[in-house]
XYZ file of C-alpha atoms in Angstrom:
152
model
C -10.765 -19.405 8.744
C -9.690 -22.311 10.385
C -8.651 -23.478 7.058
C -6.072 -20.042 6.627
C -5.130 -20.563 10.268
C -3.715 -23.565 9.957
C -1.963 -23.069 6.856
C -0.130 -19.697 8.238
C -2.706 -17.764 5.940
C -3.390 -14.328 6.902
C -6.829 -13.342 5.397
C -6.822 -9.725 4.064
C -8.854 -7.190 4.053
C -9.337 -5.527 0.212
C -10.119 -2.199 1.172
C -13.175 -0.386 -0.810
C -12.956 2.071 -3.377
C -12.239 5.575 -2.581
C -10.104 4.041 0.727
C -6.230 4.646 -1.786
C -5.095 7.861 -0.242
C -5.695 5.965 3.431
C -4.114 2.839 2.627
C -1.515 3.181 -0.300
C 1.685 4.823 1.251
C 3.577 4.671 -1.945
C 1.076 7.106 -3.187
C 0.482 8.995 -0.414
C 3.926 9.829 0.561
C 6.849 8.262 -1.850
C 5.442 8.719 -5.575
C 5.400 12.238 -5.829
C 8.760 12.750 -4.084
C 10.053 10.152 -6.462
C 9.057 10.957 -9.338
C 10.075 14.755 -8.832
C 13.453 13.177 -8.233
C 13.858 11.513 -11.556
C 11.984 14.705 -13.310
C 14.806 16.846 -12.155
C 17.771 14.381 -12.952
C 16.261 13.656 -16.298
C 16.242 17.050 -17.190
C 20.181 18.554 -16.104
C 20.941 15.413 -18.146
C 19.045 16.344 -21.375
C 20.172 19.579 -21.204
C 24.081 18.401 -20.124
C 24.121 16.006 -23.086
C 22.383 18.926 -25.709
C 24.671 21.669 -25.002
C 27.391 19.257 -26.208
C 28.366 20.973 -29.718
C 28.690 17.234 -30.849
C 25.197 16.243 -29.975
C 22.942 15.819 -33.134
C 20.058 14.382 -31.876
C 19.072 11.234 -29.898
C 17.920 7.555 -30.980
C 15.304 5.831 -29.015
C 17.901 3.571 -27.585
C 20.017 6.946 -26.080
C 17.287 8.236 -24.485
C 16.219 5.041 -23.137
C 19.800 4.437 -21.618
C 19.270 8.175 -19.796
C 16.497 7.717 -18.838
C 17.574 4.741 -16.865
C 20.698 6.282 -15.125
C 18.599 8.794 -14.279
C 15.861 6.534 -12.615
C 18.560 4.662 -10.781
C 19.953 7.461 -9.676
C 16.741 9.068 -8.350
C 16.103 5.840 -6.675
C 19.564 5.767 -4.554
C 18.802 9.652 -4.019
C 15.364 8.974 -2.743
C 16.812 6.115 -0.626
C 19.128 7.646 1.100
C 17.387 11.321 1.974
C 13.365 9.813 2.223
C 14.457 6.497 3.767
C 12.658 7.811 7.170
C 9.659 8.686 5.108
C 9.125 4.881 3.281
C 10.282 3.033 6.950
C 7.256 5.217 8.730
C 4.183 5.082 6.494
C 4.536 1.686 5.867
C 4.626 1.062 9.922
C 1.675 3.536 9.747
C -0.741 1.595 7.873
C 0.500 -1.117 9.453
C 2.160 -3.506 6.002
C 5.628 -3.523 8.255
C 4.027 -4.015 11.792
C 3.907 -7.668 12.689
C 0.951 -9.747 12.115
C 0.284 -10.598 15.724
C -1.227 -7.536 16.433
C 1.428 -6.430 18.980
C 2.160 -3.137 17.838
C -1.306 -2.210 16.404
C -1.550 0.736 18.446
C 0.795 1.934 15.494
C -1.644 1.778 13.583
C -2.501 5.902 12.404
C -5.158 5.275 9.338
C -7.027 8.625 8.608
C -10.560 8.606 9.731
C -9.680 5.314 11.603
C -9.375 5.843 15.766
C -8.210 3.089 17.843
C -8.190 -0.226 15.276
C -7.283 -3.083 16.895
C -6.607 -6.262 14.674
C -4.951 -8.385 17.170
C -3.719 -11.491 16.274
C -4.710 -13.497 12.838
C -3.606 -16.646 14.668
C -6.632 -17.022 17.162
C -9.839 -18.389 16.253
C -12.438 -15.946 16.473
C -15.426 -17.549 15.178
C -17.400 -17.591 17.945
C -16.955 -14.231 17.884
C -18.155 -13.913 14.454
C -20.631 -16.067 14.862
C -22.062 -13.897 18.182
C -22.249 -10.567 15.647
C -23.683 -12.481 12.655
C -26.424 -13.708 15.047
C -27.114 -9.693 16.070
C -28.038 -9.290 12.317
C -31.780 -9.198 11.736
C -32.477 -11.355 8.479
C -34.544 -9.200 6.736
C -37.678 -10.168 5.183
C -37.798 -9.527 1.743
C -37.696 -10.650 -1.946
C -34.737 -9.013 -2.690
C -31.928 -11.590 -3.913
C -29.356 -9.056 -4.322
C -27.342 -9.529 -1.184
C -27.429 -12.692 -0.092
C -26.744 -13.167 3.851
C -25.910 -16.750 5.480
C -27.561 -17.038 8.921
C -25.112 -18.371 12.190
C -21.843 -17.600 9.853
C -22.392 -20.847 8.287
């Protein structure tokens, strides 16, 4: 941990399987709305193009250009209409909160109450060692889990 801290590296927590809906704000609040806008704009653009009398057949390039333009338009529209949602959800799960822990009270992750992360720059080595010392060392021959006593 000291090596991380001395190089201003924030050690991340990699969430377990099944936490996607809890911690990925884009999946939770953004993707569905954005995909809906893209679908709506693309359908409208295709209908407009195909309703022209001179329309014959789509080329791959034409379809790609139309889709790219629709995605750009949807993103622009989304950023204007849903800006507050994006900002709020990133704060809610802590992705845009200060790393010093000063706003941890804003964290609101489903299933976790009163989360306190704290300042990542503070060396918590003594606390970690104390936590490890309270864990009983199993007396069995199972080598599937390796435990290092005293946090070493």
